XYZ file of C-alpha atoms in Angstrom:
696
model
C 5.427 -38.096 -0.537
C 2.093 -38.899 1.109
C 0.390 -41.999 -0.209
C -3.276 -41.936 -1.090
C -4.522 -43.807 2.003
C -2.247 -41.706 4.293
C -3.735 -38.453 3.024
C -7.307 -39.727 3.455
C -6.532 -40.977 6.978
C -5.122 -37.577 7.939
C -8.339 -35.844 6.863
C -10.591 -38.441 8.538
C -8.710 -37.995 11.853
C -10.051 -34.453 12.326
C -13.087 -34.635 10.006
C -14.781 -38.070 10.295
C -17.593 -36.909 7.987
C -15.250 -36.135 5.070
C -16.184 -37.792 1.757
C -13.522 -40.507 1.409
C -14.536 -41.403 -2.153
C -14.251 -37.757 -3.266
C -10.784 -37.417 -1.725
C -9.645 -40.647 -3.410
C -11.036 -39.459 -6.740
C -9.163 -36.142 -6.447
C -5.873 -37.916 -5.633
C -6.202 -40.253 -8.617
C -7.302 -37.378 -10.882
C -4.190 -35.253 -10.155
C -1.874 -38.275 -10.610
C -3.484 -39.088 -13.974
C -3.566 -35.519 -15.260
C 0.048 -34.696 -14.382
C 1.113 -38.095 -15.752
C 4.807 -38.171 -16.575
C 5.501 -34.481 -15.840
C 8.643 -33.952 -13.750
C 9.732 -31.250 -11.302
C 13.197 -29.639 -11.296
C 14.146 -32.096 -8.526
C 13.365 -35.031 -10.819
C 10.367 -36.111 -8.729
C 7.001 -36.779 -10.426
C 5.125 -33.481 -10.703
C 2.069 -34.802 -8.840
C 4.241 -35.094 -5.697
C 3.958 -31.294 -5.371
C 0.120 -30.987 -5.166
C 0.052 -34.036 -2.867
C 2.555 -32.369 -0.487
C 0.574 -29.106 -0.580
C -2.555 -31.089 0.328
C -0.563 -32.576 3.219
C 0.265 -29.067 4.457
C -3.453 -28.248 4.378
C -4.220 -31.308 6.527
C -1.695 -30.026 9.097
C -3.933 -26.960 9.324
C -7.013 -29.239 9.667
C -8.812 -27.527 6.795
C -12.038 -28.752 5.205
C -12.170 -31.307 2.396
C -12.861 -28.678 -0.299
C -9.537 -27.014 0.559
C -7.686 -30.372 0.541
C -9.140 -31.246 -2.885
C -8.295 -27.735 -4.172
C -4.683 -28.286 -3.062
C -4.600 -31.580 -4.981
C -6.014 -29.989 -8.128
C -4.500 -26.492 -7.934
C -2.082 -26.989 -10.877
C -4.217 -29.228 -13.097
C -6.006 -26.464 -15.022
C -2.800 -24.453 -15.486
C -0.404 -27.291 -16.369
C -2.565 -30.043 -17.913
C -5.505 -30.427 -20.299
C -8.021 -30.275 -17.426
C -10.677 -27.534 -17.511
C -12.647 -25.724 -14.820
C -15.876 -27.165 -16.242
C -14.480 -30.678 -15.897
C -13.396 -29.971 -12.308
C -16.879 -28.650 -11.517
C -18.560 -31.752 -12.976
C -16.352 -34.093 -10.951
C -15.865 -32.210 -7.685
C -18.586 -29.562 -7.393
C -18.876 -25.784 -7.827
C -17.082 -24.873 -4.561
C -13.923 -26.748 -5.521
C -14.080 -25.405 -9.088
C -14.321 -21.822 -7.789
C -11.353 -22.324 -5.442
C -9.228 -24.024 -8.124
C -10.049 -21.198 -10.537
C -9.018 -18.674 -7.868
C -5.642 -20.344 -7.328
C -5.113 -20.824 -11.091
C -5.554 -17.088 -11.692
C -2.511 -16.464 -9.530
C -0.178 -18.184 -12.004
C 2.880 -16.223 -13.106
C 2.771 -13.984 -16.139
C 6.283 -14.542 -17.416
C 6.070 -12.179 -20.383
C 5.693 -9.104 -18.159
C 8.551 -7.043 -16.698
C 9.309 -8.070 -13.100
C 7.447 -5.235 -11.354
C 4.403 -5.491 -13.590
C 4.328 -9.270 -13.232
C 4.569 -9.018 -9.437
C 1.845 -6.360 -9.382
C -0.471 -8.338 -11.649
C 0.048 -11.475 -9.553
C -0.690 -9.476 -6.426
C -3.796 -7.880 -7.954
C -5.220 -11.284 -8.942
C -4.163 -12.723 -5.600
C -6.045 -10.101 -3.593
C -9.169 -10.247 -5.732
C -9.278 -14.045 -5.478
C -8.728 -13.817 -1.714
C -11.664 -11.446 -1.433
C -13.903 -14.193 -2.822
C -12.636 -16.869 -0.420
C -9.641 -16.634 1.909
C -8.977 -20.385 1.433
C -7.458 -19.440 -1.934
C -4.734 -17.658 0.027
C -4.132 -20.659 2.296
C -3.656 -23.021 -0.659
C -1.399 -20.516 -2.422
C 0.709 -20.044 0.721
C 1.054 -23.835 1.013
C 1.979 -23.981 -2.676
C 4.629 -21.283 -2.251
C 6.046 -22.864 0.935
C 6.552 -26.236 -0.763
C 8.065 -24.533 -3.817
C 10.503 -22.716 -1.517
C 11.472 -26.006 0.130
C 12.488 -27.336 -3.287
C 13.861 -24.053 -4.667
C 17.470 -25.247 -4.502
C 16.766 -27.717 -7.332
C 16.257 -24.859 -9.818
C 19.520 -24.425 -11.760
C 19.196 -20.713 -12.688
C 20.491 -18.467 -9.853
C 18.556 -15.490 -11.257
C 15.285 -17.421 -11.217
C 15.930 -18.639 -7.666
C 16.575 -15.061 -6.531
C 13.479 -13.729 -8.304
C 11.241 -16.328 -6.645
C 12.919 -15.727 -3.258
C 12.479 -11.951 -3.564
C 8.804 -12.310 -4.466
C 8.375 -14.644 -1.477
C 10.087 -12.204 0.887
C 8.189 -9.154 -0.368
C 4.693 -10.565 -0.871
C 4.033 -14.080 0.416
C 5.842 -13.953 3.779
C 4.187 -10.629 4.777
C 0.784 -11.988 3.712
C 1.376 -15.113 5.810
C 2.171 -12.811 8.744
C -0.984 -10.745 8.156
C -3.194 -13.841 8.438
C -1.213 -14.906 11.508
C 0.526 -17.929 9.945
C 3.854 -17.311 11.663
C 5.217 -20.818 11.054
C 4.770 -20.323 7.306
C 6.156 -16.786 7.493
C 9.304 -17.827 9.402
C 10.119 -20.752 7.099
C 9.522 -18.688 3.942
C 11.751 -15.900 5.250
C 14.469 -18.381 6.212
C 14.483 -20.099 2.798
C 14.312 -16.792 0.890
C 17.073 -15.291 3.067
C 19.334 -18.227 2.203
C 18.969 -17.421 -1.518
C 19.060 -13.613 -1.324
C 21.883 -13.193 1.215
C 23.847 -16.466 1.116
C 26.947 -15.020 2.835
C 24.988 -13.478 5.710
C 22.927 -16.665 6.051
C 26.055 -18.817 6.228
C 27.749 -16.536 8.755
C 24.769 -16.310 11.122
C 23.886 -20.019 10.991
C 27.559 -20.806 11.614
C 27.673 -18.543 14.667
C 24.426 -20.043 16.001
C 25.903 -23.526 15.604
C 28.978 -22.434 17.600
C 26.790 -21.042 20.396
C 24.720 -24.231 20.401
C 27.787 -26.461 20.766
C 29.378 -24.247 23.430
C 26.404 -23.410 25.655
C 26.403 -26.776 27.406
C 22.628 -27.035 27.415
C 22.103 -23.439 28.568
C 18.788 -23.074 26.712
C 17.387 -26.133 28.491
C 18.736 -24.861 31.826
C 17.022 -21.471 31.472
C 13.752 -23.135 30.385
C 13.907 -25.385 33.480
C 14.590 -22.396 35.770
C 11.569 -20.551 34.365
C 9.363 -23.631 34.776
C 10.520 -24.151 38.406
C 9.908 -20.513 39.337
C 6.366 -20.731 37.962
C 5.721 -24.158 39.561
C 6.687 -22.749 42.966
C 3.979 -20.129 42.461
C 1.447 -22.908 41.807
C 1.320 -22.526 38.016
C 1.281 -25.581 35.768
C 2.887 -24.555 32.496
C 4.898 -25.826 29.531
C 8.167 -24.013 28.805
C 10.281 -24.316 25.658
C 13.338 -22.413 24.488
C 14.699 -21.720 21.025
C 17.115 -19.495 19.171
C 15.666 -16.760 17.002
C 15.903 -17.756 13.373
C 18.752 -16.329 11.237
C 16.633 -13.911 9.209
C 15.195 -12.345 12.390
C 18.722 -11.850 13.772
C 20.004 -10.436 10.472
C 17.097 -7.962 10.239
C 17.727 -6.803 13.818
C 21.428 -6.318 12.984
C 20.514 -4.277 9.893
C 17.868 -2.139 11.646
C 20.030 -1.347 14.679
C 23.343 -1.209 12.767
C 24.937 -3.616 15.242
C 27.172 -6.687 15.001
C 26.132 -10.250 15.846
C 27.789 -9.928 19.266
C 25.681 -6.865 20.076
C 22.365 -8.680 19.485
C 21.533 -9.590 23.062
C 18.177 -11.373 22.837
C 19.114 -14.269 20.542
C 17.348 -16.769 22.841
C 13.550 -16.742 23.192
C 11.361 -18.792 25.537
C 7.698 -19.667 25.289
C 5.460 -20.273 28.300
C 2.172 -22.082 27.594
C -0.389 -21.625 30.405
C -3.968 -22.876 30.854
C -5.940 -19.613 31.061
C -5.640 -15.885 30.342
C -5.468 -15.234 34.095
C -2.577 -17.698 34.430
C -0.693 -15.793 31.718
C -0.830 -12.588 33.763
C 0.087 -14.453 36.971
C 3.084 -15.990 35.205
C 4.139 -12.539 34.019
C 4.056 -11.252 37.608
C 6.173 -14.161 38.832
C 8.806 -13.648 36.109
C 9.003 -9.895 36.757
C 9.552 -10.446 40.490
C 12.092 -13.251 39.985
C 14.245 -11.572 37.325
C 14.802 -7.951 36.359
C 12.466 -6.766 33.630
C 13.859 -4.567 30.801
C 11.763 -1.343 30.589
C 10.136 -0.658 27.230
C 10.240 -4.323 26.211
C 6.827 -5.391 27.538
C 3.902 -5.770 25.101
C 0.410 -6.956 25.948
C -1.142 -8.524 22.851
C -3.736 -10.401 24.924
C -5.808 -7.361 25.888
C -4.965 -5.661 22.559
C -4.447 -8.322 19.850
C -2.665 -7.640 16.565
C -4.744 -7.129 13.422
C -4.241 -10.775 12.443
C -5.611 -12.046 15.776
C -2.203 -12.721 17.377
C -2.451 -12.797 21.202
C 0.418 -13.170 23.658
C 2.357 -11.387 26.394
C 5.912 -10.406 25.426
C 8.581 -9.400 27.909
C 12.378 -9.328 28.115
C 14.304 -10.274 31.249
C 17.897 -10.023 32.435
C 18.920 -13.559 33.398
C 22.115 -14.485 35.239
C 25.375 -12.981 33.966
C 23.485 -10.069 32.390
C 22.046 -12.321 29.676
C 18.927 -10.913 28.017
C 16.171 -13.363 27.164
C 12.794 -12.811 25.512
C 9.756 -14.591 26.992
C 6.352 -15.051 25.326
C 3.408 -16.134 27.513
C 0.155 -17.491 26.032
C -2.508 -20.206 26.321
C -2.621 -23.369 24.171
C -5.460 -21.999 22.066
C -3.610 -18.699 21.575
C -0.499 -20.635 20.562
C -2.282 -22.590 17.818
C -3.966 -19.442 16.541
C -0.654 -17.570 16.652
C 1.200 -20.218 14.670
C -1.492 -20.923 12.061
C -3.654 -17.794 12.220
C -6.991 -17.793 10.428
C -6.577 -21.438 9.457
C -6.454 -22.434 13.141
C -9.422 -20.193 13.899
C -11.531 -22.048 11.318
C -10.519 -25.397 12.789
C -12.314 -24.313 15.984
C -15.462 -23.147 14.157
C -17.060 -26.630 14.147
C -17.915 -26.784 10.501
C -18.882 -23.159 9.938
C -17.785 -22.032 6.522
C -14.974 -19.446 6.483
C -16.322 -15.986 5.731
C -13.195 -15.019 3.739
C -13.253 -11.400 4.838
C -11.146 -9.623 7.416
C -10.642 -5.890 7.902
C -7.101 -5.613 6.532
C -8.087 -7.664 3.469
C -10.932 -5.252 2.713
C -8.387 -2.434 2.867
C -6.146 -4.277 0.404
C -9.039 -4.810 -2.011
C -9.802 -1.083 -1.806
C -6.146 -0.369 -2.605
C -6.355 -2.629 -5.683
C -9.342 -0.607 -6.920
C -7.654 2.738 -6.242
C -4.173 2.021 -7.642
C -3.386 3.433 -11.054
C -0.526 1.204 -12.242
C 1.849 -1.585 -11.239
C 4.267 0.677 -9.342
C 1.478 2.261 -7.291
C -0.129 -1.078 -6.494
C 3.130 -2.560 -5.213
C 3.937 0.584 -3.219
C 0.508 0.770 -1.587
C 0.188 -2.919 -0.739
C 3.700 -3.094 0.671
C 2.812 -0.146 2.897
C -0.306 -2.026 3.983
C 1.315 -5.391 4.766
C 4.671 -4.323 6.170
C 5.546 -1.995 9.072
C 5.284 -2.229 12.822
C 2.003 -1.113 14.335
C 0.757 1.406 16.873
C -2.706 1.601 18.443
C -4.934 4.685 18.365
C -8.492 5.212 19.574
C -11.583 7.126 18.494
C -13.213 9.322 21.185
C -15.757 6.490 21.691
C -12.989 3.973 22.385
C -12.875 2.078 19.065
C -9.360 0.739 18.471
C -7.446 1.069 15.190
C -4.033 -0.341 14.370
C -1.781 1.788 12.183
C 1.863 1.631 11.076
C 4.442 3.613 13.015
C 4.661 7.123 11.561
C 0.898 7.313 10.873
C -0.874 10.686 11.046
C -4.480 11.765 11.709
C -5.139 11.544 7.954
C -4.061 7.872 7.989
C -6.316 7.338 11.012
C -9.297 8.957 9.250
C -8.893 6.726 6.187
C -8.525 3.687 8.461
C -11.888 4.492 10.076
C -13.603 4.986 6.704
C -12.571 6.164 3.246
C -15.326 8.818 3.217
C -14.163 10.214 6.564
C -10.613 10.467 5.234
C -11.815 12.314 2.147
C -13.764 14.855 4.255
C -11.021 15.537 6.811
C -10.244 19.194 7.503
C -8.650 18.979 10.972
C -7.954 16.756 13.957
C -7.819 16.739 17.743
C -5.241 14.476 19.378
C -5.936 13.813 23.062
C -8.315 16.776 23.061
C -5.933 19.307 21.480
C -6.123 20.709 17.948
C -3.029 19.472 16.120
C -1.739 19.757 12.522
C -2.771 16.934 10.188
C 0.879 15.985 9.656
C 1.376 15.213 13.388
C 2.775 11.688 13.939
C 0.534 9.611 16.220
C 1.842 7.832 19.301
C 0.665 4.589 20.874
C -2.588 5.114 22.783
C -3.505 8.506 21.271
C -7.201 9.413 21.146
C -7.904 10.950 17.742
C -10.988 12.975 16.837
C -11.367 13.809 13.147
C -12.998 17.109 12.174
C -14.686 16.889 8.793
C -16.192 19.347 6.323
C -19.063 18.734 3.902
C -17.243 20.090 0.846
C -13.734 18.986 1.803
C -11.600 16.960 -0.596
C -8.309 15.064 -0.225
C -5.301 17.288 -0.859
C -2.317 16.350 -3.015
C -0.037 17.791 -0.305
C -1.157 15.019 2.079
C 0.959 12.563 0.082
C 3.972 14.252 1.666
C 3.182 12.850 5.120
C 0.671 9.963 5.018
C 2.165 6.524 5.683
C -0.585 3.960 4.992
C -1.166 2.387 1.607
C -4.927 2.879 1.944
C -4.621 6.644 2.538
C -2.063 7.093 -0.231
C -4.120 5.105 -2.766
C -7.354 6.935 -1.857
C -5.743 10.383 -2.101
C -4.169 9.626 -5.469
C -7.402 8.204 -6.804
C -9.404 11.246 -5.654
C -6.900 13.669 -7.185
C -6.887 11.691 -10.455
C -10.693 11.691 -10.637
C -10.856 15.416 -9.922
C -8.165 16.084 -12.508
C -10.036 14.026 -15.108
C -13.278 15.808 -14.260
C -11.709 19.263 -14.600
C -9.850 18.393 -17.814
C -13.193 17.154 -19.201
C -14.841 20.450 -18.113
C -12.182 22.406 -19.997
C -12.644 20.031 -22.944
C -16.384 20.747 -22.962
C -15.710 24.486 -23.182
C -13.298 23.896 -26.051
C -15.846 21.588 -27.685
C -18.535 24.298 -27.578
C -16.128 26.730 -29.224
C -15.171 24.169 -31.910
C -18.832 23.332 -32.580
C -19.625 27.025 -33.039
C -17.230 27.119 -36.017
C -19.010 24.335 -37.897
C -21.528 25.061 -40.670
C -24.287 23.015 -38.989
C -25.832 23.080 -35.519
C -24.482 20.193 -33.450
C -27.023 18.118 -31.532
C -26.824 15.052 -29.277
C -27.057 12.654 -32.221
C -24.023 14.228 -33.929
C -22.039 13.932 -30.685
C -22.981 10.233 -30.299
C -21.905 9.545 -33.890
C -18.629 11.430 -33.331
C -17.888 9.284 -30.268
C -18.371 6.139 -32.377
C -16.190 7.442 -35.232
C -13.401 8.311 -32.798
C -13.763 4.877 -31.117
C -14.288 6.361 -27.645
C -16.427 5.004 -24.805
C -18.815 7.903 -24.256
C -19.278 11.675 -24.385
C -17.202 12.196 -21.194
C -14.291 10.401 -22.868
C -14.606 12.746 -25.850
C -14.510 15.843 -23.629
C -11.524 14.508 -21.704
C -9.660 13.715 -24.944
C -10.227 17.291 -26.177
C -9.157 18.821 -22.841
C -6.055 16.616 -22.621
C -5.094 17.518 -26.200
C -5.405 13.918 -27.388
C -7.646 15.198 -30.200
C -6.993 18.267 -32.339
C -9.695 20.692 -33.495
C -9.588 19.314 -37.045
C -10.195 15.713 -35.890
C -13.139 16.765 -33.716
C -14.721 18.852 -36.505
C -14.358 15.998 -39.003
C -15.897 13.499 -36.556
C -18.873 15.798 -35.880
C -19.479 16.787 -39.523
C -17.603 14.544 -41.978
C -16.149 16.603 -44.822
C -16.236 19.869 -42.888
C -12.433 20.223 -43.041
C -12.129 19.269 -46.738
C -11.402 22.855 -47.784
C -8.584 23.166 -45.232
C -5.077 22.519 -46.487
C -3.246 19.935 -44.367
C -0.306 22.289 -44.193
C -2.485 25.038 -42.715
C -2.636 25.523 -38.984
C -5.557 24.040 -37.121
C -8.636 26.314 -37.261
C -8.393 28.498 -34.167
C -10.939 29.516 -31.555
C -12.963 32.688 -31.916
C -13.343 33.555 -28.217
C -11.393 33.064 -25.019
C -12.190 30.043 -22.837
C -13.001 30.729 -19.176
C -11.070 28.758 -16.552
C -13.453 29.782 -13.803
C -14.525 26.768 -11.765
C -11.303 24.860 -12.353
C -8.824 24.301 -9.536
C -5.236 25.593 -9.820
C -2.916 22.606 -9.720
C -5.639 20.211 -10.908
C -7.468 21.502 -13.992
C -4.607 23.861 -14.835
C -1.199 24.930 -13.566
C -0.198 28.553 -13.044
C 3.227 28.923 -14.646
C 6.118 29.456 -12.230
C 7.907 31.728 -14.701
C 5.326 34.558 -14.669
C 2.941 33.813 -11.752
C -0.301 34.994 -13.419
C -3.067 36.302 -11.147
C -6.752 37.002 -11.937
C -6.890 40.177 -13.995
C -3.802 39.399 -16.093
C -4.298 38.733 -19.790
C -3.567 34.999 -20.097
C -3.047 32.205 -22.602
C -2.792 28.446 -22.062
C -0.285 25.923 -23.323
C -2.009 22.576 -23.869
C 0.278 19.537 -23.957
C -0.900 15.946 -24.369
C -1.877 14.226 -21.087
C -0.914 17.246 -18.967
C -2.974 20.019 -17.339
C -3.086 23.323 -19.209
C -0.198 25.615 -18.245
C -1.370 29.225 -17.810
C 0.975 32.128 -18.695
C 0.586 35.879 -18.841
C 0.395 37.116 -22.440
C 3.742 38.913 -22.117
C 5.622 35.999 -20.478
C 9.135 35.651 -21.908
C 8.784 31.859 -21.900
C 6.148 32.106 -24.638
C 8.728 33.589 -26.990
C 11.038 30.587 -26.606
C 9.194 28.437 -29.153
C 7.533 25.965 -26.764
C 6.094 22.988 -28.655
C 2.497 23.080 -27.402
C -1.013 23.946 -28.537
C -1.983 27.526 -27.549
C -5.485 28.342 -26.354
C -6.882 31.756 -25.569
C -8.068 31.897 -21.935
C -9.778 34.281 -19.563
C -10.282 34.082 -15.822
C -14.060 34.281 -15.884
C -16.201 36.463 -13.650
C -15.381 36.619 -9.949
C -12.235 34.521 -10.340
C -9.934 35.179 -7.425
C -7.026 33.650 -5.578
C -3.490 33.104 -6.817
C 0.115 33.567 -5.748
C 1.710 36.872 -6.687
C 5.492 37.237 -6.673
C 7.326 40.422 -5.759
C 10.936 41.534 -5.420
C 11.286 44.100 -2.641
C 14.496 45.964 -1.760
C 14.514 47.314 1.822
C 16.837 49.783 3.492
C 19.148 47.760 5.732
C 18.146 49.125 9.115
C 16.218 47.770 12.147
C 12.446 47.497 11.725
C 12.195 47.625 7.920
C 11.361 43.928 7.561
C 8.676 44.256 10.229
C 7.250 47.302 8.422
C 7.045 45.334 5.157
C 5.272 42.483 6.962
C 2.871 45.009 8.502
C 1.999 46.365 5.057
C 1.169 42.853 3.867
C -1.064 42.312 6.911
C -2.858 45.663 6.452
C -3.637 44.650 2.878
C -4.879 41.177 3.919
C -2.157 39.288 2.050
C -0.721 36.087 3.469
C 3.018 35.487 2.970
C 3.568 32.097 1.309
C 7.357 32.328 0.967
C 10.070 34.860 1.843
C 13.603 34.483 0.521
C 16.515 36.871 1.077
C 18.254 36.974 -2.304
C 20.817 39.745 -1.841
C 22.458 41.767 0.941
C 24.400 44.779 -0.328
C 24.705 47.436 2.400
C 22.722 49.617 2.804
C 20.112 47.458 0.999
C 18.623 43.958 1.450
C 16.560 42.359 -1.320
C 13.792 39.787 -0.761
C 11.712 37.682 -3.136
C 8.220 37.395 -1.666
C 5.312 35.146 -2.645
C 1.871 36.312 -1.479
C -1.656 34.919 -1.579
C -3.625 37.629 -3.436
C -7.182 37.900 -4.711
C -6.461 39.384 -8.122
C -4.348 41.865 -10.096
C -6.001 44.892 -8.405
C -5.134 43.476 -4.960
C -1.514 42.898 -6.017
C -1.298 46.407 -7.485
C -2.543 47.968 -4.188
C 0.144 46.074 -2.275
C 2.840 47.288 -4.699
C 1.607 50.889 -4.320
C 1.693 50.627 -0.509
C 5.245 49.244 -0.609
C 6.511 51.977 -2.942
C 5.005 54.641 -0.685
C 6.836 53.304 2.393
C 10.055 54.901 3.685
C 11.345 51.404 4.502
C 11.239 50.310 0.836
C 13.821 51.392 -1.716
C 12.270 49.494 -4.622
C 9.347 47.094 -5.266
C 8.462 45.317 -8.479
C 6.444 42.360 -9.660
C 8.284 39.261 -10.869
């Protein structure tokens, strides 16, 4: 454990202006507050915050961050308060400590909900100041180093899984690869102990048998570059066990089939020297096609810059080589933390593009499952690069589509997307983008995100935004239906209902506002009797509790609502505008619309019935027909021609029976209304190709 004077000296080495007295006071404060508390290892508890502070000094972070690391557990685990911290150490430190404290575990929650709530608080605190993330990553890294002292295997696995799924990817996204690699290694040891033991054992065998081969290859690379006049540093290492295991799992190969276990790093002086070194290596040894990546001209989202290539060394051995400058190397290993060390005292801004996307996902996610799904999509996955027509670069996960690209550019653009051009050609929105594609988004003023997009989008931001938009539209349309039902209910009351009566009803029902009342009525959370009683207390006194709810006097129009959002057209009877319809209203579900003669209605469905009508000028639905054709050449084409002549688009066509000389098809058509569907049926029945046609 670092002693007090050692910690202060570390800070003063890179920040001579640091307040020595304040650092000393923070060290003493955490020792006093944690007192006799012990860790699972048996060490004094204060050794943990001191070690975390030491990790922050390795990153050369400012004194506020070092003090936050020292104090990060005091408010959670001792009698210290945020107000006390602010009095002693200032508002900046208090804000940071509060941010880290809010990330404490919520043990009472189920695992997924706890992980989601931790992540939600984590991201919101990060949005205030990214240094909160750096302290928390240091905290988690030190906890992982001492994880083996925890006696419960289940608890060790839970912490390791959370580290692997959340903390390691976040470390990667801010470019802290050293933290990411060590976290993955320690978590891998707990989650897959057999695989960890096997791979580390095999690596040890290779190390003992290679006779200094890694050093020999590093020397050969250095000599080849020196002969070309390049002064570089070269180091070699084995890939760490988790990286090898993941490659084995992804490629479904054995350890022996993983060819690039050794990796070498070339540190040059300038960007130009990096490219010169690459040229020398490619002319000295054979380069493996498809394995070259230029992250210098096109950095990763987290700022990572380097040249990556793979070469075939002697005896057909494959080796990976990374080429970068010293400054790139520090930034690559410690990410944003290293970047701030070069900023000469400028305060970190705490905002980066991917973090803003994550905060947007937090706002858009509906529950714990969604939040975890969306954020994992955002912080995992390999990336591709795509461009706007003006040359702006966007990084997206592999498998991304133009809809993902549109949401990456801006949430509003994603919401208004109606089409896309990829490399100048109109392409479907579900087209998977390739590296280097130029994507032009075509937008419409009245366009809205479609639920069907969830079937092909791959980014968390797009998925969260689409779901949020659909939820808002659904709530809005359910509230619109509720308002129509409310007007009908109010018309049955003995008194005229004004704004004041509505406000009082909202209070009596303990709702937020009038919109909440309308939504509750539309979603069947409130029955007619409850609404009437809230509007005019005593108005239902004459009604026997055993009686049915007072029913509506006139049909409610569903005009203006969207099929699939405000209501669902029942699959059993496929109602179309013009049919006599009723609605089944179940709690927290859109109204299900049936034709009045639907057989399903006679089956005793447990739901509230409401009388509906289509409203004037309602049009557009799917009509379903069963058509039996004579089994001879050209009859199917004739049926399709009849649909085209009557301006009906075929949604689905399914051959259900073949019984010579007849073939039967079930057909779903986009039709305007009942009259349109009837004309199509008449045309089919008049055709010599059709033996029988009927509506389903």
